Amino acid sequence: AQSVTQPDIHITVSEGASLELRCNYSYGATPYLFWYVQSPGQGLQLLLKYFSGDTLVQGIKGFEAEFKRSQSSFNLRKPSVHWSDAAEYFCAVPESTGGFKTIFGAGTRLFVKA
Amino acid sequence: DVKVTQSSRYLVKRTGEKVFLECVQDMDHENMFWYRQDPGLGLRLIYFSYDVKMKEKGDIPEGYSVSREKKERFSLILESASTNQTSMYLCASSLPLDGYTFGSGTRLTVV
């Protein structure tokens, strides 16, 4: 069965520092992969998605993610974090059967310190 | 700007009441979903629909039902609200195998 693991429950970075959030997946074939962000009290917003092709994917808000098949990873990165990036981040992969449902990771909460 | 609209941001209901949560999308998406989100439990799928009048149970359908009479509208119904249904409810829509567009959420409190 497919699964998504986000090893870090929370991460704290200083404003202006670089960020990497980890995501590992278990999937039978080349997966579609997604990252979402959720600000407090809000719904989730799609940051970026990987379907095929270039393994480095650019998203909104200056985020990017790299698909590494050999490591079953899809880590999210940002070169310089802003205080407004403080939020919870979710990695996700569709179920392989039918594609109607999505499996979400448990989320990583990002704290940004001044 | 495309979006998913949930009818209420905050809702307070009494135990035993029948509660309707409405969700409308303007993107002509086939798929629509209802999740609840609780601290420490992540996102849990309640029901989803891949077409008008079609519905499928998710991981935690007990105590809930849904209705999809029109493509753009997906309603979640709490038949008899209970305190353990106090939660954040999130509606989403998508094309098949694509990312989701979420609504802003409804924070429901059952007293």
PDB file of C-alpha atoms in Angstrom:
ATOM      1  CA  ALA A   1       0.000   0.000   0.000  1.00  0.00           C
ATOM      2  CA  GLN A   2       1.103   3.530  -0.637  1.00  0.00           C
ATOM      3  CA  SER A   3       2.352   5.636   2.222  1.00  0.00           C
ATOM      4  CA  VAL A   4       3.877   9.029   2.835  1.00  0.00           C
ATOM      5  CA  THR A   5       6.262   9.760   5.688  1.00  0.00           C
ATOM      6  CA  GLN A   6       7.291  13.170   6.895  1.00  0.00           C
ATOM      7  CA  PRO A   7       9.959  12.393   9.496  1.00  0.00           C
ATOM      8  CA  ASP A   8       9.970  15.811  11.151  1.00  0.00           C
ATOM      9  CA  ILE A   9       6.946  16.825  13.203  1.00  0.00           C
ATOM     10  CA  HIS A  10       8.257  20.362  13.536  1.00  0.00           C
ATOM     11  CA  ILE A  11      11.252  22.389  12.397  1.00  0.00           C
ATOM     12  CA  THR A  12      12.520  25.786  13.474  1.00  0.00           C
ATOM     13  CA  VAL A  13      14.636  27.938  11.181  1.00  0.00           C
ATOM     14  CA  SER A  14      15.849  31.500  11.367  1.00  0.00           C
ATOM     15  CA  GLU A  15      14.440  34.063   8.997  1.00  0.00           C
ATOM     16  CA  GLY A  16      16.666  34.237   5.926  1.00  0.00           C
ATOM     17  CA  ALA A  17      18.049  30.736   6.411  1.00  0.00           C
ATOM     18  CA  SER A  18      17.498  27.927   3.934  1.00  0.00           C
ATOM     19  CA  LEU A  19      14.844  25.290   4.484  1.00  0.00           C
ATOM     20  CA  GLU A  20      14.469  21.647   3.582  1.00  0.00           C
ATOM     21  CA  LEU A  21      11.419  19.602   4.586  1.00  0.00           C
ATOM     22  CA  ARG A  22      11.676  15.868   4.107  1.00  0.00           C
ATOM     23  CA  CYS A  23       9.152  13.555   2.492  1.00  0.00           C
ATOM     24  CA  ASN A  24       9.519   9.862   1.757  1.00  0.00           C
ATOM     25  CA  TYR A  25       6.941   7.826  -0.088  1.00  0.00           C
ATOM     26  CA  SER A  26       6.168   4.221  -0.758  1.00  0.00           C
ATOM     27  CA  TYR A  27       4.642   3.628  -4.173  1.00  0.00           C
ATOM     28  CA  GLY A  28       4.629   0.847  -6.749  1.00  0.00           C
ATOM     29  CA  ALA A  29       5.387   2.984  -9.781  1.00  0.00           C
ATOM     30  CA  THR A  30       6.488   6.511 -10.544  1.00  0.00           C
ATOM     31  CA  PRO A  31       4.181   8.520  -8.381  1.00  0.00           C
ATOM     32  CA  TYR A  32       2.498  11.829  -8.730  1.00  0.00           C
ATOM     33  CA  LEU A  33       3.670  13.909  -5.784  1.00  0.00           C
ATOM     34  CA  PHE A  34       2.370  17.054  -4.158  1.00  0.00           C
ATOM     35  CA  TRP A  35       3.277  19.545  -1.466  1.00  0.00           C
ATOM     36  CA  TYR A  36       0.645  21.635   0.311  1.00  0.00           C
ATOM     37  CA  VAL A  37       0.892  24.431   2.847  1.00  0.00           C
ATOM     38  CA  GLN A  38      -1.634  25.271   5.556  1.00  0.00           C
ATOM     39  CA  SER A  39      -1.564  28.560   7.423  1.00  0.00           C
ATOM     40  CA  PRO A  40      -3.223  28.567  10.874  1.00  0.00           C
ATOM     41  CA  GLY A  41      -6.991  28.365  10.665  1.00  0.00           C
ATOM     42  CA  GLN A  42      -6.979  28.021   6.885  1.00  0.00           C
ATOM     43  CA  GLY A  43      -7.426  25.303   4.298  1.00  0.00           C
ATOM     44  CA  LEU A  44      -4.517  23.725   2.469  1.00  0.00           C
ATOM     45  CA  GLN A  45      -2.986  25.354  -0.581  1.00  0.00           C
ATOM     46  CA  LEU A  46      -1.149  23.469  -3.319  1.00  0.00           C
ATOM     47  CA  LEU A  47       2.497  24.570  -3.459  1.00  0.00           C
ATOM     48  CA  LEU A  48       3.741  22.379  -6.271  1.00  0.00           C
ATOM     49  CA  LYS A  49       3.292  19.043  -7.991  1.00  0.00           C
ATOM     50  CA  TYR A  50       5.422  16.490  -9.787  1.00  0.00           C
ATOM     51  CA  PHE A  51       3.953  14.352 -12.549  1.00  0.00           C
ATOM     52  CA  SER A  52       6.892  13.449 -14.775  1.00  0.00           C
ATOM     53  CA  GLY A  53       9.893  14.925 -16.572  1.00  0.00           C
ATOM     54  CA  ASP A  54      12.277  17.296 -14.849  1.00  0.00           C
ATOM     55  CA  THR A  55      12.844  16.056 -11.315  1.00  0.00           C
ATOM     56  CA  LEU A  56      13.257  19.582  -9.934  1.00  0.00           C
ATOM     57  CA  VAL A  57       9.879  21.234  -9.686  1.00  0.00           C
ATOM     58  CA  GLN A  58       9.237  24.912  -9.076  1.00  0.00           C
ATOM     59  CA  GLY A  59       6.220  26.014  -7.117  1.00  0.00           C
ATOM     60  CA  ILE A  60       4.598  29.101  -5.713  1.00  0.00           C
ATOM     61  CA  LYS A  61       6.001  31.342  -2.968  1.00  0.00           C
ATOM     62  CA  GLY A  62       9.593  30.553  -4.015  1.00  0.00           C
ATOM     63  CA  PHE A  63       9.459  26.868  -3.092  1.00  0.00           C
ATOM     64  CA  GLU A  64      10.926  23.993  -5.058  1.00  0.00           C
ATOM     65  CA  ALA A  65      11.048  20.227  -4.612  1.00  0.00           C
ATOM     66  CA  GLU A  66      13.241  17.493  -6.014  1.00  0.00           C
ATOM     67  CA  PHE A  67      12.051  14.013  -6.876  1.00  0.00           C
ATOM     68  CA  LYS A  68      14.695  11.373  -6.187  1.00  0.00           C
ATOM     69  CA  ARG A  69      13.528   7.953  -7.261  1.00  0.00           C
ATOM     70  CA  SER A  70      16.540   6.160  -5.767  1.00  0.00           C
ATOM     71  CA  GLN A  71      15.760   7.580  -2.331  1.00  0.00           C
ATOM     72  CA  SER A  72      11.950   7.536  -2.682  1.00  0.00           C
ATOM     73  CA  SER A  73      12.027  11.148  -1.615  1.00  0.00           C
ATOM     74  CA  PHE A  74      10.393  14.422  -2.605  1.00  0.00           C
ATOM     75  CA  ASN A  75      11.948  17.033  -0.342  1.00  0.00           C
ATOM     76  CA  LEU A  76      10.706  20.615  -0.287  1.00  0.00           C
ATOM     77  CA  ARG A  77      13.245  23.432  -0.273  1.00  0.00           C
ATOM     78  CA  LYS A  78      13.412  27.185  -0.071  1.00  0.00           C
ATOM     79  CA  PRO A  79      16.668  29.131  -0.205  1.00  0.00           C
ATOM     80  CA  SER A  80      15.630  31.933   2.161  1.00  0.00           C
ATOM     81  CA  VAL A  81      12.741  31.618   4.578  1.00  0.00           C
ATOM     82  CA  HIS A  82      10.457  34.531   5.403  1.00  0.00           C
ATOM     83  CA  TRP A  83       8.463  34.894   8.610  1.00  0.00           C
ATOM     84  CA  SER A  84       5.269  34.445   6.579  1.00  0.00           C
ATOM     85  CA  ASP A  85       6.369  30.907   5.665  1.00  0.00           C
ATOM     86  CA  ALA A  86       5.535  29.740   9.187  1.00  0.00           C
ATOM     87  CA  ALA A  87       2.820  27.154   8.579  1.00  0.00           C
ATOM     88  CA  GLU A  88       2.251  23.431   8.352  1.00  0.00           C
ATOM     89  CA  TYR A  89       3.428  21.586   5.259  1.00  0.00           C
ATOM     90  CA  PHE A  90       1.988  18.364   3.895  1.00  0.00           C
ATOM     91  CA  CYS A  91       3.436  15.974   1.361  1.00  0.00           C
ATOM     92  CA  ALA A  92       0.913  13.854  -0.544  1.00  0.00           C
ATOM     93  CA  VAL A  93       0.596  11.088  -3.134  1.00  0.00           C
ATOM     94  CA  PRO A  94      -2.543   9.751  -4.897  1.00  0.00           C
ATOM     95  CA  GLU A  95      -3.621   6.200  -4.274  1.00  0.00           C
ATOM     96  CA  SER A  96      -2.487   4.051  -7.157  1.00  0.00           C
ATOM     97  CA  THR A  97      -5.920   2.560  -7.734  1.00  0.00           C
ATOM     98  CA  GLY A  98      -8.308   4.920  -9.445  1.00  0.00           C
ATOM     99  CA  GLY A  99      -6.595   8.087  -8.376  1.00  0.00           C
ATOM    100  CA  PHE A 100      -9.631   9.405  -6.563  1.00  0.00           C
ATOM    101  CA  LYS A 101      -8.055   9.569  -3.159  1.00  0.00           C
ATOM    102  CA  THR A 102      -4.873  11.154  -1.900  1.00  0.00           C
ATOM    103  CA  ILE A 103      -2.681   9.985   0.929  1.00  0.00           C
ATOM    104  CA  PHE A 104      -1.379  12.859   3.018  1.00  0.00           C
ATOM    105  CA  GLY A 105       1.638  12.818   5.264  1.00  0.00           C
ATOM    106  CA  ALA A 106       1.229  13.760   8.909  1.00  0.00           C
ATOM    107  CA  GLY A 107       2.621  17.227   8.233  1.00  0.00           C
ATOM    108  CA  THR A 108       5.633  19.237   9.355  1.00  0.00           C
ATOM    109  CA  ARG A 109       5.072  22.434  11.261  1.00  0.00           C
ATOM    110  CA  LEU A 110       7.561  25.155  10.410  1.00  0.00           C
ATOM    111  CA  PHE A 111       8.464  27.793  12.967  1.00  0.00           C
ATOM    112  CA  VAL A 112      10.452  30.836  11.841  1.00  0.00           C
ATOM    113  CA  LYS A 113      12.460  32.788  14.365  1.00  0.00           C
ATOM    114  CA  ALA A 114      13.599  36.358  13.939  1.00  0.00           C
TER     115      ALA A 114
ATOM    116  CA  ASP B   1      -9.584  33.179  -9.299  1.00  0.00           C
ATOM    117  CA  VAL B   2     -10.797  29.606  -9.018  1.00  0.00           C
ATOM    118  CA  LYS B   3     -11.958  28.495  -5.664  1.00  0.00           C
ATOM    119  CA  VAL B   4     -13.791  26.225  -3.303  1.00  0.00           C
ATOM    120  CA  THR B   5     -16.241  27.978  -1.023  1.00  0.00           C
ATOM    121  CA  GLN B   6     -17.431  26.569   2.283  1.00  0.00           C
ATOM    122  CA  SER B   7     -20.583  28.176   3.548  1.00  0.00           C
ATOM    123  CA  SER B   8     -19.490  28.834   7.126  1.00  0.00           C
ATOM    124  CA  ARG B   9     -16.109  29.520   8.746  1.00  0.00           C
ATOM    125  CA  TYR B  10     -17.389  28.883  12.274  1.00  0.00           C
ATOM    126  CA  LEU B  11     -20.427  26.954  13.400  1.00  0.00           C
ATOM    127  CA  VAL B  12     -21.763  26.065  16.833  1.00  0.00           C
ATOM    128  CA  LYS B  13     -24.432  23.383  17.057  1.00  0.00           C
ATOM    129  CA  ARG B  14     -26.139  21.454  19.829  1.00  0.00           C
ATOM    130  CA  THR B  15     -25.834  17.742  20.386  1.00  0.00           C
ATOM    131  CA  GLY B  16     -28.451  15.852  18.398  1.00  0.00           C
ATOM    132  CA  GLU B  17     -28.960  18.541  15.773  1.00  0.00           C
ATOM    133  CA  LYS B  18     -28.820  17.731  12.090  1.00  0.00           C
ATOM    134  CA  VAL B  19     -25.992  19.772  10.580  1.00  0.00           C
ATOM    135  CA  PHE B  20     -25.393  20.652   6.956  1.00  0.00           C
ATOM    136  CA  LEU B  21     -21.978  21.783   5.710  1.00  0.00           C
ATOM    137  CA  GLU B  22     -22.051  23.133   2.193  1.00  0.00           C
ATOM    138  CA  CYS B  23     -19.234  23.271  -0.317  1.00  0.00           C
ATOM    139  CA  VAL B  24     -19.289  24.811  -3.795  1.00  0.00           C
ATOM    140  CA  GLN B  25     -16.536  24.793  -6.432  1.00  0.00           C
ATOM    141  CA  ASP B  26     -16.379  26.825  -9.616  1.00  0.00           C
ATOM    142  CA  MET B  27     -13.743  24.807 -11.487  1.00  0.00           C
ATOM    143  CA  ASP B  28     -15.922  22.117 -13.088  1.00  0.00           C
ATOM    144  CA  HIS B  29     -13.992  19.463 -11.151  1.00  0.00           C
ATOM    145  CA  GLU B  30     -15.272  15.912 -11.179  1.00  0.00           C
ATOM    146  CA  ASN B  31     -13.915  14.954  -7.770  1.00  0.00           C
ATOM    147  CA  MET B  32     -14.954  16.431  -4.466  1.00  0.00           C
ATOM    148  CA  PHE B  33     -13.912  15.468  -0.951  1.00  0.00           C
ATOM    149  CA  TRP B  34     -14.730  16.040   2.684  1.00  0.00           C
ATOM    150  CA  TYR B  35     -12.007  15.749   5.306  1.00  0.00           C
ATOM    151  CA  ARG B  36     -11.857  16.421   8.974  1.00  0.00           C
ATOM    152  CA  GLN B  37      -8.691  17.616  10.626  1.00  0.00           C
ATOM    153  CA  ASP B  38      -7.908  17.116  14.288  1.00  0.00           C
ATOM    154  CA  PRO B  39      -4.682  17.813  16.190  1.00  0.00           C
ATOM    155  CA  GLY B  40      -2.421  14.781  16.151  1.00  0.00           C
ATOM    156  CA  LEU B  41      -4.683  12.844  13.779  1.00  0.00           C
ATOM    157  CA  GLY B  42      -3.943  14.646  10.528  1.00  0.00           C
ATOM    158  CA  LEU B  43      -6.357  14.756   7.632  1.00  0.00           C
ATOM    159  CA  ARG B  44      -8.945  12.014   7.598  1.00  0.00           C
ATOM    160  CA  LEU B  45     -11.187  11.399   4.611  1.00  0.00           C
ATOM    161  CA  ILE B  46     -14.891  11.203   5.416  1.00  0.00           C
ATOM    162  CA  TYR B  47     -16.504  10.865   1.996  1.00  0.00           C
ATOM    163  CA  PHE B  48     -15.687  11.629  -1.587  1.00  0.00           C
ATOM    164  CA  SER B  49     -17.531  11.866  -4.866  1.00  0.00           C
ATOM    165  CA  TYR B  50     -16.213  11.384  -8.396  1.00  0.00           C
ATOM    166  CA  ASP B  51     -19.395  12.326 -10.230  1.00  0.00           C
ATOM    167  CA  VAL B  52     -22.838  13.769  -9.690  1.00  0.00           C
ATOM    168  CA  LYS B  53     -24.964  11.514  -7.478  1.00  0.00           C
ATOM    169  CA  MET B  54     -21.950   9.249  -6.874  1.00  0.00           C
ATOM    170  CA  LYS B  55     -20.403   8.932  -3.439  1.00  0.00           C
ATOM    171  CA  GLU B  56     -17.844   6.714  -1.795  1.00  0.00           C
ATOM    172  CA  LYS B  57     -17.028   6.200   1.853  1.00  0.00           C
ATOM    173  CA  GLY B  58     -13.690   7.370   3.044  1.00  0.00           C
ATOM    174  CA  ASP B  59     -11.850   6.271   6.152  1.00  0.00           C
ATOM    175  CA  ILE B  60     -14.276   7.594   8.776  1.00  0.00           C
ATOM    176  CA  PRO B  61     -17.821   7.787   7.337  1.00  0.00           C
ATOM    177  CA  GLU B  62     -19.690   6.804  10.505  1.00  0.00           C
ATOM    178  CA  GLY B  63     -22.111   9.470  11.634  1.00  0.00           C
ATOM    179  CA  TYR B  64     -21.922  11.341   8.335  1.00  0.00           C
ATOM    180  CA  SER B  65     -23.645  11.316   4.972  1.00  0.00           C
ATOM    181  CA  VAL B  66     -23.180  13.348   1.808  1.00  0.00           C
ATOM    182  CA  SER B  67     -25.153  14.654  -1.107  1.00  0.00           C
ATOM    183  CA  ARG B  68     -24.033  15.634  -4.582  1.00  0.00           C
ATOM    184  CA  GLU B  69     -27.016  16.646  -6.695  1.00  0.00           C
ATOM    185  CA  LYS B  70     -25.043  19.082  -8.861  1.00  0.00           C
ATOM    186  CA  LYS B  71     -21.466  18.887 -10.064  1.00  0.00           C
ATOM    187  CA  GLU B  72     -20.408  22.054  -8.273  1.00  0.00           C
ATOM    188  CA  ARG B  73     -21.938  21.317  -4.861  1.00  0.00           C
ATOM    189  CA  PHE B  74     -21.011  18.674  -2.296  1.00  0.00           C
ATOM    190  CA  SER B  75     -22.788  18.702   1.047  1.00  0.00           C
ATOM    191  CA  LEU B  76     -21.735  16.973   4.235  1.00  0.00           C
ATOM    192  CA  ILE B  77     -24.501  16.032   6.652  1.00  0.00           C
ATOM    193  CA  LEU B  78     -24.107  15.188  10.313  1.00  0.00           C
ATOM    194  CA  GLU B  79     -27.269  13.222  10.976  1.00  0.00           C
ATOM    195  CA  SER B  80     -27.216  13.742  14.731  1.00  0.00           C
ATOM    196  CA  ALA B  81     -24.320  15.874  15.852  1.00  0.00           C
ATOM    197  CA  SER B  82     -22.225  14.641  18.747  1.00  0.00           C
ATOM    198  CA  THR B  83     -19.447  16.295  20.715  1.00  0.00           C
ATOM    199  CA  ASN B  84     -16.845  13.992  19.146  1.00  0.00           C
ATOM    200  CA  GLN B  85     -17.653  15.579  15.803  1.00  0.00           C
ATOM    201  CA  THR B  86     -16.239  18.878  16.966  1.00  0.00           C
ATOM    202  CA  SER B  87     -13.509  19.455  14.415  1.00  0.00           C
ATOM    203  CA  MET B  88     -12.208  21.436  11.458  1.00  0.00           C
ATOM    204  CA  TYR B  89     -13.947  20.285   8.276  1.00  0.00           C
ATOM    205  CA  LEU B  90     -12.229  20.786   4.942  1.00  0.00           C
ATOM    206  CA  CYS B  91     -13.789  20.471   1.520  1.00  0.00           C
ATOM    207  CA  ALA B  92     -11.654  19.985  -1.589  1.00  0.00           C
ATOM    208  CA  SER B  93     -12.107  19.417  -5.296  1.00  0.00           C
ATOM    209  CA  SER B  94      -9.839  18.148  -8.049  1.00  0.00           C
ATOM    210  CA  LEU B  95      -9.509  16.751 -11.504  1.00  0.00           C
ATOM    211  CA  PRO B  96      -8.569  13.046 -11.565  1.00  0.00           C
ATOM    212  CA  LEU B  97      -4.986  12.450 -10.378  1.00  0.00           C
ATOM    213  CA  ASP B  98      -4.400  16.176  -9.947  1.00  0.00           C
ATOM    214  CA  GLY B  99      -3.767  18.352  -6.918  1.00  0.00           C
ATOM    215  CA  TYR B 100      -6.600  19.457  -4.704  1.00  0.00           C
ATOM    216  CA  THR B 101      -8.080  22.895  -4.266  1.00  0.00           C
ATOM    217  CA  PHE B 102      -9.257  23.275  -0.681  1.00  0.00           C
ATOM    218  CA  GLY B 103     -11.805  25.544   0.873  1.00  0.00           C
ATOM    219  CA  SER B 104     -10.954  27.682   3.899  1.00  0.00           C
ATOM    220  CA  GLY B 105     -12.511  25.190   6.273  1.00  0.00           C
ATOM    221  CA  THR B 106     -15.414  25.156   8.710  1.00  0.00           C
ATOM    222  CA  ARG B 107     -14.622  24.946  12.390  1.00  0.00           C
ATOM    223  CA  LEU B 108     -17.564  23.122  13.916  1.00  0.00           C
ATOM    224  CA  THR B 109     -18.172  23.030  17.642  1.00  0.00           C
ATOM    225  CA  VAL B 110     -20.854  20.719  18.990  1.00  0.00           C
ATOM    226  CA  VAL B 111     -21.996  21.552  22.519  1.00  0.00           C
TER     227      VAL B 111
END
